[in-house]
mmCIF file of C-alpha atoms in Angstrom:
data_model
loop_
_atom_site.group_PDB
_atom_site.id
_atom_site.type_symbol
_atom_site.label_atom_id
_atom_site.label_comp_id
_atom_site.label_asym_id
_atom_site.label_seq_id
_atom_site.Cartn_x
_atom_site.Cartn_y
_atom_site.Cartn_z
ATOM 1 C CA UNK A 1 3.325 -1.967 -1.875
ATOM 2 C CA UNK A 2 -0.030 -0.054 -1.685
ATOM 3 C CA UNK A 3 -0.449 3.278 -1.769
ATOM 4 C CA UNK A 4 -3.720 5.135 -0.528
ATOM 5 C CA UNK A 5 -4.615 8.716 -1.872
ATOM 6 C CA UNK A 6 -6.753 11.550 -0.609
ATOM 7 C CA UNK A 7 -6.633 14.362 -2.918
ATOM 8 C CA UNK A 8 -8.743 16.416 -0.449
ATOM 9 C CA UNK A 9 -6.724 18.042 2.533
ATOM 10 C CA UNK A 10 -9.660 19.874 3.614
ATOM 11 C CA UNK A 11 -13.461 20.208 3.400
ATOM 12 C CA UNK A 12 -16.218 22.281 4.657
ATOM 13 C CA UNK A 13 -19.832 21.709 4.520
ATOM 14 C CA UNK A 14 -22.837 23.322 5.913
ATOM 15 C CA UNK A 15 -24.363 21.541 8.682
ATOM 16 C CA UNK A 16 -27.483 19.398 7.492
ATOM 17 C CA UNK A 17 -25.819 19.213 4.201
ATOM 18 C CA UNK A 18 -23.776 16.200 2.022
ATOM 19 C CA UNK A 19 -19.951 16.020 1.359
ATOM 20 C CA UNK A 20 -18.170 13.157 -0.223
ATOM 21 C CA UNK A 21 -14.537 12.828 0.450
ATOM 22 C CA UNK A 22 -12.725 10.896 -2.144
ATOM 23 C CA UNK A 23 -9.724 8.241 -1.693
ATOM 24 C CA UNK A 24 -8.055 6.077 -4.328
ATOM 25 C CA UNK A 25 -5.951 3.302 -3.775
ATOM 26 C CA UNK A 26 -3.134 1.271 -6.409
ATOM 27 C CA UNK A 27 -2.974 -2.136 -5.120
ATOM 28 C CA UNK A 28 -2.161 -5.285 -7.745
ATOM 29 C CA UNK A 29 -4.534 -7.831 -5.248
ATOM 30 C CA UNK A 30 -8.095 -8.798 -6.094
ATOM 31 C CA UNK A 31 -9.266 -9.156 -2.442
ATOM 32 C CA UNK A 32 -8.424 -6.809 0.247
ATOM 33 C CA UNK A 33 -10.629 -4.362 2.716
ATOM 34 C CA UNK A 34 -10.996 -0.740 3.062
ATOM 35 C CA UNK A 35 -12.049 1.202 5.312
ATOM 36 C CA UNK A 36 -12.849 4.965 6.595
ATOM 37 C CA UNK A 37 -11.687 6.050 9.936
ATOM 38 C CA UNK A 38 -12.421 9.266 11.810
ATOM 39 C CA UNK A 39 -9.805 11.205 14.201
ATOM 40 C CA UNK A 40 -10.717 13.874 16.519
ATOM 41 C CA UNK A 41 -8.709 16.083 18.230
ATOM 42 C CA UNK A 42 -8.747 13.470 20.664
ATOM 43 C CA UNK A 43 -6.815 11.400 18.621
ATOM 44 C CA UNK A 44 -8.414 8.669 18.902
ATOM 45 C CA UNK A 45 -9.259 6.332 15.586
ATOM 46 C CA UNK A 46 -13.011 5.647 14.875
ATOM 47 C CA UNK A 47 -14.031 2.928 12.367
ATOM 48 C CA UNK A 48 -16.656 4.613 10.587
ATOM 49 C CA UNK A 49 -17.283 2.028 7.712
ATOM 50 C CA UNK A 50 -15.460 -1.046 6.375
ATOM 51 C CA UNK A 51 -15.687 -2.788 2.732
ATOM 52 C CA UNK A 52 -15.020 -6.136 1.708
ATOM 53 C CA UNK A 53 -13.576 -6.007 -2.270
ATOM 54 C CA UNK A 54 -15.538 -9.039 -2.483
ATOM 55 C CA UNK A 55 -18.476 -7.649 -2.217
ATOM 56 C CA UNK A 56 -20.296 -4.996 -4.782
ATOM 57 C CA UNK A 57 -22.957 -3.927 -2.631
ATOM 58 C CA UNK A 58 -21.959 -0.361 -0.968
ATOM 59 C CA UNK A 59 -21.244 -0.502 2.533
ATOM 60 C CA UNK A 60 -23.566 1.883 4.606
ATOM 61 C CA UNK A 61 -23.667 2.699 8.488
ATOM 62 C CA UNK A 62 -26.378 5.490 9.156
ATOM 63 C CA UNK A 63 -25.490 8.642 7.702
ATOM 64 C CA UNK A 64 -22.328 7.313 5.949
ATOM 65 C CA UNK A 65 -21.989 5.585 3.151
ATOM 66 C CA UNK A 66 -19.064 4.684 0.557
ATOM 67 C CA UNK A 67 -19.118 4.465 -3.398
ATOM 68 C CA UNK A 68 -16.808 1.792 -3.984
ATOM 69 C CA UNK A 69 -15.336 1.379 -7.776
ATOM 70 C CA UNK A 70 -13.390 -1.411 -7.903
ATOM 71 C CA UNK A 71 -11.857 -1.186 -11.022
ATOM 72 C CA UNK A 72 -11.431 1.953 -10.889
ATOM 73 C CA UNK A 73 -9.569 1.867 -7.394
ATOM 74 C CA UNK A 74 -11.684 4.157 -6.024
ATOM 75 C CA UNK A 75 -13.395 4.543 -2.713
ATOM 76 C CA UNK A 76 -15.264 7.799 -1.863
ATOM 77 C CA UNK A 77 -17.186 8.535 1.803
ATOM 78 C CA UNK A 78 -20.522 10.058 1.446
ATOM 79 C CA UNK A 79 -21.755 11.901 4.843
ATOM 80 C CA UNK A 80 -25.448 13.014 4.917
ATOM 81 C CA UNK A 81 -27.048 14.916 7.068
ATOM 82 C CA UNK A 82 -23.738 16.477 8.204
ATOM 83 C CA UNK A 83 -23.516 17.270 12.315
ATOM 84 C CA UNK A 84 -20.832 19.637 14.380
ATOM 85 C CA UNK A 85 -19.576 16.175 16.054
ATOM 86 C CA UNK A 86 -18.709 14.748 12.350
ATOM 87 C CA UNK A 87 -16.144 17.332 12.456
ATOM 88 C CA UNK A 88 -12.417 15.338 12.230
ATOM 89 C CA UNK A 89 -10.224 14.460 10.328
ATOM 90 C CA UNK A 90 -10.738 11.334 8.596
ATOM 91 C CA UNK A 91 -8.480 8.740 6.643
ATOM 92 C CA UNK A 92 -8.775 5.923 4.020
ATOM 93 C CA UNK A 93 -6.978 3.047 4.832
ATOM 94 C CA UNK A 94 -6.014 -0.328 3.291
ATOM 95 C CA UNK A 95 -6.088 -3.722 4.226
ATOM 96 C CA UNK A 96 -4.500 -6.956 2.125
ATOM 97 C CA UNK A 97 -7.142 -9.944 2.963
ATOM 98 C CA UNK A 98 -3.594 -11.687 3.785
ATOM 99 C CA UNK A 99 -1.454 -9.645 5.535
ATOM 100 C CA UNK A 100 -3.139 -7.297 8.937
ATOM 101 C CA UNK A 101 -1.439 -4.198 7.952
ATOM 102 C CA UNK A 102 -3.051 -1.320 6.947
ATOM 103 C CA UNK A 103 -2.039 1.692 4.688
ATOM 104 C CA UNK A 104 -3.317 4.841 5.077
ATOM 105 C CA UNK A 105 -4.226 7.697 3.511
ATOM 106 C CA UNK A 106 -2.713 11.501 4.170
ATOM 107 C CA UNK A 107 -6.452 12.482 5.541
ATOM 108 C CA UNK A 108 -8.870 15.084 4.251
ATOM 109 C CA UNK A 109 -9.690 17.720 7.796
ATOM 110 C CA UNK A 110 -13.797 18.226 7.685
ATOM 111 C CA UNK A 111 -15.159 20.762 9.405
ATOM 112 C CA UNK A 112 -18.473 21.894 9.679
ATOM 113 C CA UNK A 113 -20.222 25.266 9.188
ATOM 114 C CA UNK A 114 -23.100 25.985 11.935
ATOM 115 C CA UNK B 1 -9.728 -3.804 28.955
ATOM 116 C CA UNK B 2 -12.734 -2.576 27.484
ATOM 117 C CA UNK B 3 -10.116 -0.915 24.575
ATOM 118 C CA UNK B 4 -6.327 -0.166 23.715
ATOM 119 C CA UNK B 5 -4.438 1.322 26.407
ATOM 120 C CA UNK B 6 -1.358 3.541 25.587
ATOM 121 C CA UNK B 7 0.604 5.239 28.358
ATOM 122 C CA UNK B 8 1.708 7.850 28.477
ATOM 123 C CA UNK B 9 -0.730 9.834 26.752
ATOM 124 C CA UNK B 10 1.951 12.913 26.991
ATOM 125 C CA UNK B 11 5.857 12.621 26.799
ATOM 126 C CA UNK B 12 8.123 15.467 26.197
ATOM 127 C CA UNK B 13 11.808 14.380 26.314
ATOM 128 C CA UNK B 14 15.218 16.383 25.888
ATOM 129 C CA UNK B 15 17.137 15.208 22.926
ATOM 130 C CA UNK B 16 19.385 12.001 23.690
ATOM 131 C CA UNK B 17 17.093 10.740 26.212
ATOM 132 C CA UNK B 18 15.503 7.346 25.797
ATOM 133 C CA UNK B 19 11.767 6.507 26.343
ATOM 134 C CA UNK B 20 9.604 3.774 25.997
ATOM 135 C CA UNK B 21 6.438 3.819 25.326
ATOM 136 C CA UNK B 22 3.806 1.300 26.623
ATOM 137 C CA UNK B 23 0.339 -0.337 24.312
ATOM 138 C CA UNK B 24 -1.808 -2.523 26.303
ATOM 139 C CA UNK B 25 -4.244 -4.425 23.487
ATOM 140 C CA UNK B 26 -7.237 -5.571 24.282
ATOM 141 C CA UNK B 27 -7.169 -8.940 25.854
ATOM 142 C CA UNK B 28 -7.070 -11.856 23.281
ATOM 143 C CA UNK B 29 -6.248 -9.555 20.220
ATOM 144 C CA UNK B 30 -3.201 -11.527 18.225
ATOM 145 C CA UNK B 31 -2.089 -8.825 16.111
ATOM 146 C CA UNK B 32 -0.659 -5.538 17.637
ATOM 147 C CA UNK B 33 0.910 -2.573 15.426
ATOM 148 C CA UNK B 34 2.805 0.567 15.884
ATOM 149 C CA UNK B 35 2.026 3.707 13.848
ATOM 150 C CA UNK B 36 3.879 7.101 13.791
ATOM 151 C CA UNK B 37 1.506 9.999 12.940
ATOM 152 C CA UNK B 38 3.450 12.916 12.317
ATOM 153 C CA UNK B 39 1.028 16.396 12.687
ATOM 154 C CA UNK B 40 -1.427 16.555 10.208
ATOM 155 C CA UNK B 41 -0.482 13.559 8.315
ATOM 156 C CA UNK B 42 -1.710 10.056 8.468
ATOM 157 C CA UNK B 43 0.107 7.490 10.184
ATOM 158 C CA UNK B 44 2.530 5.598 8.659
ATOM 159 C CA UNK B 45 3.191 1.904 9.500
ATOM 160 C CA UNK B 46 6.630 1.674 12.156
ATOM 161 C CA UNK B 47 6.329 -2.703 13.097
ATOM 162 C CA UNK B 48 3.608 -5.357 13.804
ATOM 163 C CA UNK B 49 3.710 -8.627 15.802
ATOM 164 C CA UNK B 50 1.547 -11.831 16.089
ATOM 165 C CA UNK B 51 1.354 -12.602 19.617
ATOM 166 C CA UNK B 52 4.725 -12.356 20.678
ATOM 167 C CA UNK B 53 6.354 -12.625 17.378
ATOM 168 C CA UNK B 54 8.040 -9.384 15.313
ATOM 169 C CA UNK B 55 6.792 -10.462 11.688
ATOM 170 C CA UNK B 56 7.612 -7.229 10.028
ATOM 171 C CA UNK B 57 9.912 -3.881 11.169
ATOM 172 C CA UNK B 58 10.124 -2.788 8.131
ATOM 173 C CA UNK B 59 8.940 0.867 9.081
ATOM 174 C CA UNK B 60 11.198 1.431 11.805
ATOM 175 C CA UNK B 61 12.965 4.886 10.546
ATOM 176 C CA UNK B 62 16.268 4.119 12.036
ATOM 177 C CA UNK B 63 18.032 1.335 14.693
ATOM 178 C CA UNK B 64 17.482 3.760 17.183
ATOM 179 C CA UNK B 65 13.654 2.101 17.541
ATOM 180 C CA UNK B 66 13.104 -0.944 18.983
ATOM 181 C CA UNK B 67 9.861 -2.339 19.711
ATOM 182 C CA UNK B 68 8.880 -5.885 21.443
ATOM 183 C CA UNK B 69 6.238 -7.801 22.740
ATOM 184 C CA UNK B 70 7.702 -10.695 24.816
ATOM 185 C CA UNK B 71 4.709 -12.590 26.234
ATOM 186 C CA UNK B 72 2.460 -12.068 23.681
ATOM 187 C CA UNK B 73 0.352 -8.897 24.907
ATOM 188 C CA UNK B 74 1.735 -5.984 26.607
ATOM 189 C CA UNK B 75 4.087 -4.290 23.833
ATOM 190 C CA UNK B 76 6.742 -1.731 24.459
ATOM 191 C CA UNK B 77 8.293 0.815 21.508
ATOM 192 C CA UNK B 78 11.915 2.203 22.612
ATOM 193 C CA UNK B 79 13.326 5.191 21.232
ATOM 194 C CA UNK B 80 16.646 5.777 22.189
ATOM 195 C CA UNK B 81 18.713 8.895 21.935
ATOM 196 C CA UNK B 82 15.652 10.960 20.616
ATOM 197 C CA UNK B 83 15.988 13.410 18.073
ATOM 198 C CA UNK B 84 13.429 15.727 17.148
ATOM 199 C CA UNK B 85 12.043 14.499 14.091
ATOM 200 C CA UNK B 86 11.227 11.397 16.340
ATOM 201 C CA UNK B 87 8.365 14.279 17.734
ATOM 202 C CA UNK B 88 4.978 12.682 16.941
ATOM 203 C CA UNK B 89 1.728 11.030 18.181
ATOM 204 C CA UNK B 90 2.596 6.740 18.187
ATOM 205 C CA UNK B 91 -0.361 4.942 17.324
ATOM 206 C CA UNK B 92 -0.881 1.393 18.760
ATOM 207 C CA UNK B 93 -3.721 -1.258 17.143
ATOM 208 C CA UNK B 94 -4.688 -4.445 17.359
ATOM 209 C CA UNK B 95 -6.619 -7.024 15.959
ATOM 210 C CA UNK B 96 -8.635 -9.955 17.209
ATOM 211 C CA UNK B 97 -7.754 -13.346 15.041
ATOM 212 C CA UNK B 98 -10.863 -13.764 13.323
ATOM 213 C CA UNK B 99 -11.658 -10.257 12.696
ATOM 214 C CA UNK B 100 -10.698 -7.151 10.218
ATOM 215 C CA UNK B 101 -11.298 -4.028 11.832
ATOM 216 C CA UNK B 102 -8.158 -2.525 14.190
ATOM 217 C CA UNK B 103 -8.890 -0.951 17.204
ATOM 218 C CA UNK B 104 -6.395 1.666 18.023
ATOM 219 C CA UNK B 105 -5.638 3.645 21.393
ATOM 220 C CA UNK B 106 -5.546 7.239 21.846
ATOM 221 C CA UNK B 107 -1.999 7.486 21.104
ATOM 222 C CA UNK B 108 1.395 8.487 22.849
ATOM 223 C CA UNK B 109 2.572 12.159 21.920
ATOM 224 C CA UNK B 110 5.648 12.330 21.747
ATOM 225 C CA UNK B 111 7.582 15.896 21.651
ATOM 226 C CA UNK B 112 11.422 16.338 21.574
ATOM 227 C CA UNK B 113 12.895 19.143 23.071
#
């Protein structure tokens, strides 16, 4: 079974500003997907950036981007520029390349300072 | 639809009572999944299907859940005789067949009084 961790439960960070939330993951396959979503109080789940294992090149959408270690099991979310509306919660999740199911992470909150 | 449609969006139901909870995917998606999200935590995995097929239940907490998708789109998760600790937000997602991302609806919240 995987297992997804966020050591983070909550962040702050000064609007304009950086903040990198971290998320490591135990898994025993070589190709698989992660990913970053974003819940508001809305509830509903945002795909903010996706990673094939396959690939080495960081992912990067905009203002987001990921540091992805793969032997390390690591995965960490880098916001720049931080705005009020990136203000969520927002999980690391896990995806086997063979089986659609997806393992996530207890969250980290963000909020962000005016 | 343009997305994943879960109805209600709001359910509070006294304890014993049954309810069932509706996910409408978005048309042509194969894969559908159910997710319990308890408050503040992240959701954790309850059942999936392909098409109309139940290929793994495995995180349904108890037999008091049932979920099923009979023609292969519309799905429906049962609770019956709710308890409190069944109180959460359900999570529905699917997943188109040639793609990796899940696109999930805004949830059913479920409170047990």
């Amino acid at each position: 079974a995987q297992t997804v961790t966020q050591s983070q439960p909550e962040m702050s960070v000064q609007e304009a500003e950086t903040v990198t939330l971290s998320c490591t993951y135990d898994t025993s396959e070589s190709d698989y997907y992660l990913f970053w979503y974003k819940q508001p109080p809305s509830r509903q789940m945002i795909l903010v950036i996706r990673q094939e294992a396959y690939k080495q090149q960081n992912a990067t959408e905009n203002r987001f981007s990921v540091n992805f270690q793969k032997a390390a099991k690591s995965f960490s979310l880098k916001i720049s520029d931080s705005q009020l509306g990136d203000a969520a919660m927002y999980f690391c999740a896990y995806r086997s390349a063979v089986v659609d199911k997806l393992s996530f992470g207890a969250g980290t909150t963000v909020t962000v300072r005016a | 639809g343009a997305g994943v449609s879960q109805s209600p969006r709001y359910k509070v139901a006294k304890r014993g009572q049954d309810v069932a909870l509706r996910c409408d995917p978005i048309s042509g998606h194969v894969s559908l999944f159910w997710y319990q999200q308890a408050l503040g935590q992240g959701p954790e995995f309850l059942t999936y299907f392909q098409n109309e097929a139940q290929l793994d239940k495995s995180g349904l907490p108890s037999d008091r859940f049932f979920a099923e998708r009979p023609e292969g789109s519309v799905s429906t998760l049962k609770i019956q005789r709710t308890q409190q600790e069944d109180s959460a937000v359900y999570l529905c997602a699917s997943i188109s067949t040639s793609g990796t991302e899940a696109f999930f609806g805004q949830g059913t919240r479920l409170t047990v009084v």
